[in-house]
Coordinates of C-alpha atoms in Angstrom, one line a residue:
M253 CA -7.3 105.3 -50.2
C254 CA -7.7 108.9 -49.2
G255 CA -6.1 112.1 -50.1
K256 CA -4.9 110.6 -53.3
R257 CA -4.6 111.7 -57.0
L258 CA -7.5 110.2 -59.2
S259 CA -6.1 108.9 -62.2
N260 CA -10.0 109.2 -63.7
V261 CA -10.8 112.5 -62.5
D262 CA -11.0 114.9 -65.4
D263 CA -12.4 118.5 -66.2
R264 CA -16.2 117.2 -66.0
T265 CA -15.4 115.9 -62.4
P266 CA -17.5 117.7 -59.7
I267 CA -15.6 119.6 -57.5
S268 CA -17.7 118.3 -54.4
I269 CA -16.7 114.6 -55.1
L270 CA -13.2 115.6 -54.4
F271 CA -13.9 116.7 -50.7
L272 CA -14.6 113.2 -49.8
I273 CA -11.1 112.1 -51.0
I274 CA -9.4 113.3 -47.8
T275 CA -6.8 111.9 -45.3
P276 CA -8.2 112.7 -41.8
T277 CA -6.8 115.7 -40.2
T278 CA -5.6 113.8 -37.4
V279 CA -3.7 111.6 -39.4
T280 CA -2.0 114.4 -41.6
D281 CA -1.0 116.2 -38.6
F282 CA 0.7 113.3 -37.0
I283 CA 2.6 112.2 -40.3
I284 CA 4.0 115.8 -40.6
D285 CA 4.9 116.0 -36.9
I286 CA 7.0 113.2 -37.2
I287 CA 8.6 114.2 -40.6
N288 CA 9.3 117.5 -38.8
P289 CA 9.6 120.1 -41.4
Q290 CA 12.6 122.7 -40.6
F291 CA 13.1 126.4 -41.7
G292 CA 14.0 126.7 -45.4
E293 CA 13.0 123.2 -46.3
H294 CA 10.9 122.7 -49.5
I295 CA 8.0 120.0 -49.2
A296 CA 5.9 118.6 -52.0
D297 CA 3.2 116.4 -52.6
P298 CA 3.3 115.0 -56.0
A299 CA -0.2 113.5 -55.7
C300 CA -1.7 116.3 -53.8
G301 CA -5.3 115.8 -54.0
S302 CA -7.0 118.4 -51.8
A303 CA -3.5 119.3 -50.2
D304 CA -4.2 117.8 -46.9
F305 CA -0.6 117.0 -46.2
L306 CA 0.4 120.6 -47.5
V307 CA -2.2 122.5 -45.1
A308 CA -0.8 120.2 -42.5
A309 CA 2.7 121.2 -43.2
F310 CA 2.2 124.8 -43.5
R311 CA 0.2 125.0 -40.0
F312 CA 3.1 123.0 -38.5
A313 CA 6.1 125.3 -40.0
R314 CA 4.7 128.6 -40.2
K315 CA 5.0 129.0 -36.3
Y316 CA 8.8 129.6 -36.7
N317 CA 8.5 130.4 -40.3
P318 CA 6.0 133.0 -41.4
G319 CA 7.1 132.8 -45.0
F320 CA 6.8 129.0 -45.1
A321 CA 4.2 129.2 -48.0
D322 CA 7.4 129.7 -50.3
C323 CA 8.2 126.2 -49.2
V324 CA 5.2 124.1 -49.8
W325 CA 4.4 122.7 -53.4
G326 CA 1.6 120.6 -54.7
I327 CA 1.2 118.7 -57.9
D328 CA -2.0 117.1 -59.4
N329 CA -3.2 116.2 -62.8
S330 CA -6.8 117.3 -62.2
P331 CA -7.6 121.0 -62.6
N332 CA -10.6 120.3 -60.3
A333 CA -8.1 118.9 -57.5
V334 CA -5.8 121.9 -58.0
Q335 CA -8.9 124.2 -57.5
V336 CA -9.9 122.6 -54.3
A337 CA -6.0 122.4 -53.0
V338 CA -5.8 125.9 -53.9
L339 CA -9.0 126.8 -51.8
N340 CA -7.9 124.8 -49.2
M341 CA -4.5 126.3 -48.8
V342 CA -6.1 129.8 -49.0
L343 CA -8.6 128.9 -46.3
N344 CA -5.7 127.9 -44.1
G345 CA -3.8 131.4 -44.6
D346 CA -1.6 130.4 -47.5
G347 CA -1.9 133.2 -50.0
K348 CA 1.0 132.1 -52.4
T349 CA -0.4 128.5 -53.0
N350 CA 2.3 126.7 -55.0
I351 CA -0.2 124.3 -56.4
I352 CA 0.1 123.4 -60.2
K353 CA -1.6 121.2 -62.6
D354 CA 0.9 118.5 -63.9
D355 CA 1.3 114.8 -64.5
S356 CA 3.9 113.8 -61.8
L357 CA 4.1 110.4 -63.4
E358 CA 4.8 111.4 -66.8
N359 CA 7.3 114.5 -65.8
V360 CA 9.1 113.0 -63.0
E361 CA 12.5 114.3 -64.6
K362 CA 11.4 117.8 -64.2
Y363 CA 11.1 117.5 -60.4
K364 CA 13.9 115.1 -59.9
E365 CA 15.7 115.6 -56.3
Q366 CA 13.9 118.9 -56.0
F367 CA 12.5 118.7 -52.7
D368 CA 13.8 118.2 -49.0
I369 CA 10.6 116.3 -48.1
I370 CA 8.0 114.5 -49.9
A371 CA 4.8 113.6 -48.1
C372 CA 2.2 111.5 -50.2
N373 CA -0.8 109.5 -50.0
P374 CA -0.8 108.0 -53.7
P375 CA -3.7 106.4 -55.3
F376 CA -3.4 102.8 -54.7
G377 CA -5.2 99.5 -55.9
T378 CA -4.6 96.7 -58.3
K379 CA -7.2 98.3 -60.7
I380 CA -5.6 101.7 -60.8
V381 CA -2.9 101.2 -63.3
E382 CA -0.4 103.2 -65.6
K383 CA 0.0 101.6 -69.4
R384 CA 1.6 104.6 -70.8
K385 CA 5.2 103.0 -72.4
K386 CA 6.8 106.7 -72.1
V387 CA 5.8 106.6 -68.5
L388 CA 6.6 103.1 -67.6
R389 CA 10.2 103.4 -69.2
Q390 CA 11.2 106.2 -66.5
Y391 CA 10.7 104.0 -63.8
D392 CA 12.8 101.0 -62.4
L393 CA 9.4 99.5 -61.1
G394 CA 7.9 100.1 -64.8
F395 CA 10.1 97.0 -66.0
D396 CA 9.9 93.2 -65.2
W397 CA 12.2 92.0 -62.5
I398 CA 13.9 88.3 -62.9
V399 CA 14.8 86.3 -59.9
D400 CA 17.8 83.7 -60.1
E401 CA 18.1 80.5 -58.4
K402 CA 19.5 82.2 -55.5
G403 CA 16.7 84.4 -55.0
K404 CA 18.3 87.7 -56.2
F405 CA 16.1 90.0 -58.2
T406 CA 17.3 91.8 -61.2
K407 CA 15.8 94.5 -63.5
S408 CA 15.4 93.1 -67.0
E409 CA 15.1 95.1 -70.2
T410 CA 11.4 94.0 -70.5
L411 CA 9.2 96.8 -70.1
L412 CA 5.8 96.0 -68.4
T413 CA 2.6 96.4 -70.1
Q414 CA 1.2 98.0 -67.1
Q415 CA 2.1 98.9 -63.4
E416 CA 0.2 99.8 -60.4
T417 CA 0.0 103.6 -60.3
G418 CA 0.8 103.4 -56.4
I419 CA 4.0 101.4 -57.0
L420 CA 5.2 104.0 -59.7
F421 CA 4.4 106.7 -57.2
T422 CA 6.4 105.1 -54.4
E423 CA 9.4 105.2 -56.6
L424 CA 8.5 108.8 -58.0
C425 CA 8.6 110.1 -54.2
V426 CA 12.2 108.7 -53.7
K427 CA 13.2 110.3 -57.2
E428 CA 11.9 113.7 -56.4
C429 CA 13.6 113.8 -52.8
K430 CA 16.8 115.3 -52.5
P431 CA 19.6 112.9 -51.3
G432 CA 19.5 113.0 -47.7
G433 CA 15.9 114.2 -47.8
R434 CA 13.0 112.5 -46.2
I435 CA 9.8 111.0 -47.4
A436 CA 6.4 110.2 -45.7
L437 CA 4.4 107.8 -47.6
I438 CA 1.0 106.0 -46.7
V439 CA 0.9 102.7 -48.3
P440 CA -1.4 99.5 -48.1
N441 CA 0.1 96.9 -45.9
G442 CA -0.2 94.6 -48.9
Y443 CA 2.9 96.5 -50.4
L444 CA 4.6 95.8 -47.1
G445 CA 4.1 91.9 -46.6
N446 CA 2.6 90.4 -49.7
R447 CA 5.0 87.7 -51.1
S448 CA 4.0 88.3 -54.6
P449 CA 7.5 89.0 -56.6
K450 CA 5.9 92.4 -57.7
Y451 CA 5.7 93.6 -54.0
R452 CA 8.7 91.8 -53.1
V453 CA 10.7 93.9 -55.7
V454 CA 9.0 97.2 -54.4
R455 CA 10.3 96.5 -50.8
E456 CA 13.9 95.8 -52.0
W457 CA 13.9 98.8 -54.1
L458 CA 12.8 101.0 -51.3
L459 CA 15.6 99.6 -48.7
K460 CA 18.3 100.1 -51.3
H461 CA 17.4 103.5 -52.0
T462 CA 16.3 104.8 -48.8
R463 CA 16.8 103.9 -44.9
V464 CA 13.8 103.3 -43.0
A465 CA 13.3 105.6 -39.9
A466 CA 9.9 104.4 -38.8
I467 CA 7.0 102.3 -39.7
V468 CA 3.5 103.3 -38.2
S469 CA 0.5 101.2 -38.9
L470 CA -3.0 102.6 -38.7
P471 CA -6.1 100.4 -37.7
R472 CA -8.4 98.7 -40.5
F473 CA -11.1 101.3 -41.4
T474 CA -9.0 104.4 -40.6
F475 CA -10.1 105.7 -44.0
K476 CA -13.8 104.2 -44.1
S477 CA -15.1 107.6 -44.0
S478 CA -13.9 108.0 -47.6
G479 CA -14.9 104.6 -48.7
A480 CA -11.5 102.6 -48.4
D481 CA -11.8 99.4 -46.5
V482 CA -7.9 98.7 -46.1
S483 CA -5.3 98.3 -43.5
A484 CA -2.4 100.9 -44.4
S485 CA 0.8 102.0 -42.7
V486 CA 3.0 105.3 -43.0
L487 CA 6.6 104.8 -44.1
Y488 CA 9.1 107.4 -42.8
L489 CA 12.1 107.1 -45.0
E490 CA 15.3 108.9 -45.6
K491 CA 16.9 108.9 -49.1
R492 CA 20.4 107.3 -49.3
E493 CA 23.2 109.5 -50.9
V494 CA 24.1 106.4 -53.0
P495 CA 21.7 103.2 -53.4
L496 CA 23.0 100.1 -51.7
E497 CA 24.2 97.4 -54.1
R498 CA 24.1 94.7 -51.4
F499 CA 22.5 94.7 -47.9
E500 CA 25.3 93.3 -46.5
D501 CA 27.3 96.5 -47.0
D502 CA 24.5 98.6 -45.1
H503 CA 25.7 100.2 -41.7
P504 CA 23.3 99.1 -38.9
Y505 CA 20.8 101.4 -37.5
R506 CA 17.5 101.3 -35.7
L507 CA 14.0 102.1 -36.9
A508 CA 11.0 102.9 -34.8
V509 CA 7.8 100.5 -35.1
E510 CA 4.5 101.7 -33.9
L511 CA 1.0 100.2 -33.9
I512 CA -1.8 102.9 -33.6
E513 CA -4.9 101.4 -31.9
K514 CA -6.9 104.7 -31.2
V515 CA -7.2 107.3 -33.8
G516 CA -9.8 109.6 -32.0
W517 CA -13.1 108.7 -34.0
D518 CA -15.2 105.7 -34.5
A519 CA -13.3 104.3 -37.7
G520 CA -16.0 101.6 -38.0
N521 CA -18.4 103.4 -39.6
K522 CA -18.4 106.4 -42.4
K523 CA -19.7 108.8 -40.0
A524 CA -16.3 109.0 -37.9
A525 CA -18.0 110.3 -34.8
P526 CA -15.3 111.5 -32.4
I527 CA -14.3 109.3 -29.5
Y528 CA -13.3 111.0 -26.2
K529 CA -11.2 109.7 -23.2
R530 CA -13.4 108.5 -20.4
N531 CA -12.8 107.6 -16.7
R532 CA -12.6 103.8 -16.7
E533 CA -14.7 103.4 -13.3
D534 CA -17.7 105.7 -14.0
G535 CA -17.4 106.4 -17.9
S536 CA -17.4 110.3 -17.2
L537 CA -15.5 112.4 -19.9
I538 CA -11.9 113.4 -19.3
I539 CA -11.5 117.2 -19.7
G540 CA -8.6 118.9 -20.8
Q541 CA -7.1 122.3 -19.8
D542 CA -8.9 124.1 -22.2
G543 CA -12.3 122.9 -20.9
S544 CA -12.9 120.6 -23.8
P545 CA -13.0 116.6 -23.6
I546 CA -9.9 115.1 -24.8
I547 CA -10.0 113.1 -28.0
D548 CA -8.9 109.6 -27.2
C549 CA -6.1 108.6 -29.5
D550 CA -2.4 107.3 -29.7
F551 CA -0.9 109.8 -32.1
E552 CA 0.6 112.1 -29.7
D553 CA 2.1 109.2 -27.5
A554 CA 3.4 107.7 -30.6
V555 CA 5.2 111.0 -31.7
N556 CA 6.8 111.1 -28.4
R557 CA 8.0 107.4 -28.4
I558 CA 9.4 107.7 -31.8
I559 CA 11.5 111.1 -31.0
T560 CA 12.8 109.6 -28.0
S561 CA 13.8 106.2 -29.3
D562 CA 17.0 104.8 -30.5
A563 CA 15.7 105.8 -34.0
A564 CA 16.0 109.4 -33.1
T565 CA 19.9 108.6 -32.6
C566 CA 20.1 107.3 -36.2
F567 CA 18.0 109.9 -38.0
E568 CA 18.9 113.2 -36.1
W569 CA 15.7 115.1 -38.0
L570 CA 13.2 113.1 -36.0
S571 CA 14.2 115.2 -32.8
K572 CA 15.9 118.1 -34.4
G573 CA 14.5 121.6 -33.1
R574 CA 12.2 119.8 -30.6
E575 CA 11.9 120.4 -26.9
K576 CA 12.2 116.7 -26.1
P577 CA 9.8 115.0 -23.8
I578 CA 10.9 112.7 -21.0
S579 CA 12.0 109.5 -22.8
Q580 CA 9.3 107.1 -23.7
D581 CA 9.0 103.5 -23.4
S582 CA 9.7 103.0 -27.1
W583 CA 10.2 100.2 -29.5
T584 CA 12.8 99.9 -32.6
I585 CA 14.3 97.0 -34.2
G586 CA 17.5 96.8 -36.2
N587 CA 17.7 97.1 -39.8
D588 CA 19.4 93.5 -39.8
V589 CA 16.1 91.9 -38.7
V590 CA 14.3 93.1 -41.9
Y591 CA 17.4 92.0 -44.3
A592 CA 17.3 88.6 -42.3
D593 CA 13.7 88.0 -43.6
R594 CA 13.8 86.4 -47.0
D595 CA 10.8 88.3 -48.2
L596 CA 12.3 91.5 -46.7
T597 CA 8.6 92.0 -44.9
L598 CA 8.1 95.6 -43.7
D599 CA 4.7 94.9 -42.2
P600 CA 4.7 96.6 -38.8
K601 CA 2.6 94.1 -37.2
R602 CA 5.3 91.3 -37.5
Y603 CA 7.8 93.6 -35.9
S604 CA 5.4 95.0 -33.1
R605 CA 6.3 95.1 -29.6
K606 CA 3.4 92.9 -28.8
M607 CA 4.5 90.1 -31.3
M608 CA 7.9 90.1 -30.7
E609 CA 8.2 90.2 -27.0
L610 CA 5.5 87.5 -26.9
R611 CA 7.7 85.3 -29.1
D612 CA 10.8 86.1 -26.8
H613 CA 9.2 85.2 -24.0
L614 CA 7.8 81.8 -25.5
K615 CA 11.3 80.9 -26.8
A616 CA 12.7 81.5 -23.2
V617 CA 10.2 78.6 -21.9
N618 CA 9.7 74.9 -23.1
H619 CA 8.0 75.1 -26.5
F620 CA 7.3 73.7 -29.9
I621 CA 7.4 75.2 -33.2
L622 CA 3.8 74.4 -34.7
G623 CA 5.5 73.0 -38.0
D624 CA 7.2 70.4 -35.8
L625 CA 4.1 69.2 -34.3
V626 CA 1.6 69.0 -37.2
D627 CA 1.5 68.1 -40.5
F628 CA -0.7 70.3 -43.2
F629 CA -2.9 68.9 -45.9
P630 CA -3.9 70.9 -48.8
E631 CA -7.6 71.4 -50.1
K632 CA -9.5 68.5 -51.7
E633 CA -7.0 65.6 -50.6
A634 CA -7.3 63.0 -48.1
S635 CA -4.7 62.5 -45.3
T636 CA -3.3 59.6 -47.4
G637 CA -2.6 62.1 -50.4
E638 CA -5.4 60.7 -52.3
K639 CA -7.4 63.3 -54.5
V640 CA -11.0 63.9 -53.1
S641 CA -14.2 65.2 -55.5
V642 CA -17.6 66.1 -54.8
N643 CA -20.3 63.5 -55.2
K644 CA -23.3 65.8 -56.4
S645 CA -25.9 63.5 -54.8
Q646 CA -24.3 62.7 -51.4
V647 CA -25.6 64.6 -48.3
Y648 CA -22.7 66.4 -46.9
R649 CA -22.3 68.4 -43.4
Y650 CA -20.9 71.8 -44.8
I651 CA -19.0 74.1 -42.1
E652 CA -18.7 77.7 -43.0
I653 CA -16.1 80.1 -41.5
Q654 CA -18.6 82.2 -39.5
D655 CA -20.0 78.8 -37.9
I656 CA -16.4 77.8 -36.5
G657 CA -16.0 78.7 -32.7
H658 CA -13.2 77.6 -30.1
G659 CA -13.2 74.1 -30.8
D660 CA -16.6 73.5 -31.7
F661 CA -18.6 74.1 -35.1
Y662 CA -21.9 74.0 -36.6
A663 CA -22.6 72.2 -39.7
K664 CA -25.3 72.5 -42.4
E665 CA -26.7 69.5 -44.2
M666 CA -26.2 70.1 -48.2
R667 CA -26.2 67.9 -51.4
G668 CA -23.0 67.8 -53.2
W669 CA -24.5 69.9 -55.8
E670 CA -25.5 72.6 -53.6
L671 CA -22.1 73.0 -52.0
P672 CA -20.6 76.5 -52.7
S673 CA -17.2 76.6 -54.5
R674 CA -15.5 77.4 -51.4
A675 CA -16.1 73.9 -50.0
K676 CA -12.7 72.9 -50.1
H677 CA -11.5 70.6 -47.3
F678 CA -13.1 67.0 -47.1
A679 CA -12.7 66.4 -43.3
E680 CA -11.7 63.3 -41.6
A681 CA -11.6 62.4 -37.8
D682 CA -8.8 64.1 -36.0
D683 CA -8.4 66.8 -38.5
I684 CA -7.6 70.5 -36.9
Y685 CA -8.8 73.4 -38.8
F686 CA -8.1 77.1 -37.9
G687 CA -8.7 80.3 -39.7
S688 CA -5.9 81.4 -42.4
I689 CA -7.0 84.8 -42.8
W690 CA -6.6 87.9 -40.6
G691 CA -10.4 88.2 -39.9
S692 CA -10.7 84.4 -38.5
A693 CA -7.5 83.8 -36.9
V694 CA -9.0 83.0 -33.7
K695 CA -11.4 80.5 -35.1
W696 CA -10.5 76.8 -34.8
C697 CA -12.2 73.5 -34.6
Y698 CA -11.5 69.7 -34.1
I699 CA -13.5 67.2 -36.1
P700 CA -14.5 64.3 -33.9
Q701 CA -15.0 60.6 -34.6
D702 CA -18.1 59.7 -36.4
C703 CA -17.5 62.6 -39.0
S704 CA -18.3 61.2 -42.1
G705 CA -19.3 63.7 -44.7
I706 CA -18.0 66.8 -43.2
V707 CA -16.7 69.6 -45.7
V708 CA -15.1 72.5 -44.6
T709 CA -14.8 76.0 -46.3
N710 CA -11.5 77.4 -47.7
G711 CA -10.0 80.3 -45.6
C712 CA -8.6 77.3 -43.3
F713 CA -5.6 75.6 -42.4
R714 CA -6.0 71.9 -42.2
C715 CA -3.7 69.9 -40.0
R716 CA -3.0 66.7 -38.1
I717 CA -0.9 66.0 -35.1
K718 CA 2.2 64.1 -36.4
P719 CA 2.6 60.5 -35.6
G720 CA 4.4 60.1 -32.3
K721 CA 3.2 63.7 -31.3
E722 CA 0.0 62.8 -29.9
K723 CA 0.9 63.2 -26.3
Y724 CA 1.1 67.0 -27.1
L725 CA -2.4 67.3 -28.7
P726 CA -3.5 68.9 -25.3
D727 CA -0.7 71.5 -25.6
L728 CA -1.7 72.4 -29.1
L729 CA -5.5 72.6 -28.3
A730 CA -4.9 74.6 -25.1
Y731 CA -2.9 77.2 -26.5
M732 CA -5.2 77.8 -29.5
N733 CA -7.7 79.3 -26.9
S734 CA -5.2 81.7 -25.9
E735 CA -4.4 85.6 -27.1
G736 CA -1.1 84.7 -27.5
W737 CA -2.0 82.4 -30.5
A738 CA -4.4 84.8 -32.0
V739 CA -1.6 87.6 -32.0
Q740 CA 0.9 85.4 -33.8
L741 CA -1.5 84.6 -36.5
R742 CA -2.6 88.1 -37.0
A743 CA 0.8 89.4 -37.0
F744 CA 1.9 86.9 -39.8
A745 CA -1.1 87.8 -41.8
R746 CA 0.0 89.6 -45.3
G747 CA -2.3 92.0 -46.9
S748 CA -4.5 95.1 -46.7
D749 CA -7.9 94.0 -45.6
G750 CA -10.0 91.7 -43.6
L751 CA -8.8 88.8 -45.9
A752 CA -5.3 89.3 -45.5
E753 CA -3.9 85.7 -45.7
I754 CA -1.4 83.7 -43.3
C755 CA 0.8 81.7 -45.6
E756 CA 1.9 78.2 -44.3
D757 CA 5.6 78.9 -44.3
D758 CA 4.7 81.6 -41.6
V759 CA 2.1 79.7 -39.6
R760 CA 4.6 76.9 -39.4
Q761 CA 6.6 79.2 -37.3
V762 CA 4.2 79.8 -34.4
I763 CA 5.5 79.1 -31.0
I764 CA 3.4 76.7 -28.8
P765 CA 4.3 76.7 -25.0
T766 CA 4.3 73.1 -23.6
L767 CA 2.2 72.3 -20.7
G768 CA 3.3 70.9 -17.3
E769 CA 2.4 67.1 -17.0
D770 CA -0.2 67.7 -14.2
V771 CA -2.1 70.2 -16.3
R772 CA -1.9 68.0 -19.4
E773 CA -3.2 65.2 -17.3
H774 CA -6.0 67.5 -16.0
M775 CA -7.0 68.1 -19.5
A776 CA -7.3 64.6 -20.5
N777 CA -11.0 64.6 -20.2
Y778 CA -11.4 67.7 -22.0
V779 CA -9.5 66.5 -24.7
H780 CA -11.2 63.0 -25.0
N781 CA -14.5 64.8 -24.9
I782 CA -13.6 67.2 -27.9
K783 CA -12.2 64.3 -29.7
T784 CA -15.5 62.6 -29.2
G785 CA -17.5 65.8 -29.9
T786 CA -19.1 66.0 -26.4
D787 CA -17.4 69.2 -24.7
S788 CA -15.7 72.4 -25.5
I789 CA -12.1 73.2 -24.3
N790 CA -12.3 76.8 -24.4
S791 CA -14.1 77.4 -20.9
F792 CA -11.5 75.1 -19.0
V793 CA -8.3 76.8 -20.7
M794 CA -9.6 80.1 -19.6
Q795 CA -10.0 79.0 -16.2
L796 CA -6.5 77.7 -16.3
I797 CA -5.3 81.0 -17.5
K798 CA -6.9 83.0 -14.8
S799 CA -6.0 80.8 -12.0
D800 CA -2.3 81.2 -13.3
Q801 CA -2.0 77.3 -13.7
I802 CA -0.6 78.2 -17.4
D803 CA 1.9 80.7 -18.0
Y804 CA 1.2 82.0 -21.5
C805 CA 2.3 85.4 -20.7
E806 CA -1.0 86.7 -22.3
P807 CA -0.7 90.0 -24.3
E808 CA -3.5 92.5 -23.4
K809 CA -6.7 91.9 -25.5
R810 CA -7.0 94.3 -28.4
P811 CA -9.4 97.0 -27.7
S812 CA -11.5 96.6 -30.8
H813 CA -11.8 94.3 -33.9
I814 CA -10.1 97.0 -36.3
V815 CA -6.6 96.9 -34.3
L816 CA -4.2 94.9 -36.3
V817 CA -2.6 92.5 -33.7

């Protein structure tokens, strides 16, 4: 992750390396714009790195407060980082530079409830950990949490041997913020959706100590220019005056959910070349009033949607002091939607407008829930429930994830001893396989008759139509070719990278619209052909969608592979 405090940076670290650890200016400006610093408010970054957030805040607030430098505070435990941060602030016109060298994690009590605003992009990663007992014991999330039979988590007296630094910084940011103050925090999407108890506890702690004003996702590779290959989101939080004891006692409020698709530069490579708006018809550049090409990004529109949304009526600081733009077509959800989820998921993909409106539409028409239509089978197990193992001398036909298409597949012959460890599924006729990770959600195949010896890689779900539901096989196979299928699977993925997993409990909730009898009958030959391995169903379904013979309410296709949903 970028713009972060590096726990392994010491006095010998070259200053030049720190210039690579940055949060892109467009992103920091966007984040500060929404958090909306006001006259006299003090803003701090407890892991300031090169002070990118503080520079953005200084630029934002000095237009109405020339002395805003007195209100900007930065802390980092690296003297080199502090030098870079001071230089960065000076070059941007701050002659005071309240940047100090200190260990924020160790000295959290020194800064407790000192600041009106906290903006932070902490050091995240499972390998970046804190082991000092004197530090861990200062944090609720430095202790082990126990879950009872009802699923309630309670902090124990057992101190952890180590905790992810990013998790501790998440708690630190709340601790250092004044009650009623606000926090802008960049977090990897794994923190927001991973079902592991460790991350579930983080979400519960946050929801009980803060109110969520907005969640904004950034595309994958947003930080690739700094070497980070993760999907991250920005949490906008308001610290509660008193932590919640029970979610049932909370007052209802609305929170905004935004998915940024275009960041204004090529997020797919480290050069991060700018991308400009172009005329769709002839590709010519669109020029702004200043005579320069206009950067093609979603940030300004996202700000306008958030500050005119229902969330702004619940969080007045979102719109305070602004000239409100014309009301935008914004999107919010109720806090009760989050509380109703047993995992307290905060991943914005799941609550995005694209996902929720799609599912609302599908619920309004005749449909199935995937879990009611198919049975799922675990790895290395036959449909009868018997365990299956590799015969080292047998010749198998192995299917890799990249060799699965839209109903079809390519299989490579290999001896059992040659099979990789990821060869997990021993296929049978009438098996259906589809991707179980974000990056392969659109991939699926059907195992036809005469398929002996086929083995399929992991990273796939294996399922079969339930007995008595065979009539609806065309309905399932048709929908697996649609963008609506892909949107639901990608939105259900939990994690921070292209390997973000879709868990079985979630995928069982995928909604499948039913076909009309005439369309189902029309598809009979195609289904027969795919069952016998003689045809592809994809092109036929695409024709049905284009001719409006199937109403799938198809969402707009994502503009690139880095867009999350």
